[in-house]
XYZ file of C-alpha atoms in Angstrom:
110
model
C 0.004 0.000 -0.002
C 1.381 3.383 -1.007
C 1.536 5.655 2.014
C 2.904 8.715 0.213
C 1.051 11.876 1.000
C -0.951 13.150 -1.953
C 0.073 16.700 -2.746
C -2.881 19.066 -3.050
C -1.469 22.094 -4.891
C -4.491 24.218 -4.145
C -6.992 24.823 -1.416
C -10.737 25.213 -1.647
C -11.542 27.017 -4.890
C -14.799 28.450 -6.212
C -16.556 26.218 -8.747
C -16.131 28.997 -11.319
C -13.041 31.217 -11.182
C -13.859 34.819 -10.324
C -12.074 37.394 -12.448
C -10.724 40.346 -10.426
C -12.523 42.653 -12.841
C -15.806 41.442 -11.320
C -14.540 42.463 -7.901
C -13.513 45.854 -9.229
C -16.914 46.261 -10.876
C -18.592 45.581 -7.509
C -16.225 48.063 -5.827
C -17.083 50.793 -8.334
C -20.803 50.145 -7.859
C -20.400 50.288 -4.072
C -18.609 53.622 -4.426
C -21.192 54.851 -6.915
C -18.540 55.553 -9.553
C -19.462 55.015 -13.176
C -17.195 53.017 -15.440
C -16.698 56.031 -17.685
C -15.740 58.266 -14.782
C -13.325 55.682 -13.375
C -11.743 55.133 -16.796
C -11.161 58.875 -17.066
C -9.758 59.005 -13.518
C -7.147 56.345 -14.210
C -6.334 57.521 -17.754
C -7.833 54.542 -19.499
C -10.239 54.158 -22.348
C -13.737 53.119 -21.371
C -13.612 50.107 -23.684
C -10.429 48.714 -22.085
C -11.782 49.198 -18.586
C -15.083 47.600 -19.579
C -13.224 44.556 -20.958
C -11.377 44.213 -17.639
C -14.590 44.541 -15.656
C -16.218 41.870 -17.817
C -13.288 39.436 -17.484
C -12.103 39.768 -21.071
C -8.741 41.373 -20.160
C -6.422 40.749 -17.249
C -5.543 43.312 -14.612
C -1.924 44.040 -15.415
C 0.627 45.423 -12.978
C 0.205 48.868 -14.526
C -3.573 48.722 -14.161
C -3.242 47.448 -10.591
C -1.130 50.487 -9.747
C -3.663 52.815 -11.352
C -6.505 51.145 -9.448
C -4.506 51.472 -6.239
C -3.996 55.198 -6.845
C -7.724 55.681 -7.395
C -9.137 53.376 -4.705
C -6.346 52.979 -2.122
C -6.739 49.210 -2.449
C -3.122 47.936 -2.657
C -1.937 46.951 -6.136
C -0.615 43.610 -4.894
C -4.167 42.548 -4.039
C -5.291 43.057 -7.649
C -2.200 41.329 -9.030
C -2.659 38.424 -6.611
C -6.331 38.068 -7.518
C -5.382 38.013 -11.199
C -2.703 35.353 -10.570
C -5.196 33.235 -8.595
C -7.752 33.573 -11.392
C -5.140 32.579 -13.980
C -4.146 29.557 -11.897
C -7.761 28.429 -11.370
C -8.500 28.841 -15.063
C -5.384 26.872 -16.046
C -6.300 24.049 -13.654
C -9.654 23.725 -15.442
C -7.916 23.160 -18.804
C -8.297 19.437 -19.558
C -5.275 19.265 -21.885
C -3.036 20.860 -19.271
C -4.496 18.633 -16.553
C -3.680 15.539 -18.597
C -0.137 16.777 -19.152
C 0.320 17.521 -15.434
C -0.942 14.040 -14.571
C 1.625 12.516 -16.940
C 4.366 14.551 -15.267
C 3.231 13.427 -11.793
C 3.235 9.784 -12.902
C 6.677 10.165 -14.438
C 8.230 11.625 -11.302
C 6.386 9.348 -8.841
C 9.061 6.635 -8.917
C 11.850 9.129 -8.307
């Protein structure tokens, strides 16, 4: 009987990854700031901001810093949320999952 501990590379995750743009959208609504006004405040086009808020673009480091300047929510929080979203999305990719399983099986005897 194999008594090796099974490595769980992640903790409890939502059933559907939540893009940080959704969190930002909620924050803007809570602050009663329109998307157009926020885009203007951070020097962004409305269309780019809207794509972020709708999960079609990532929050980059530059955007995280702009959001931090406008909201006082630290940039690292936005970057970390984006990284977590990217990781959760990648883990849901069946081709990648199959490849990772092959790697785990290959290194198991080592």
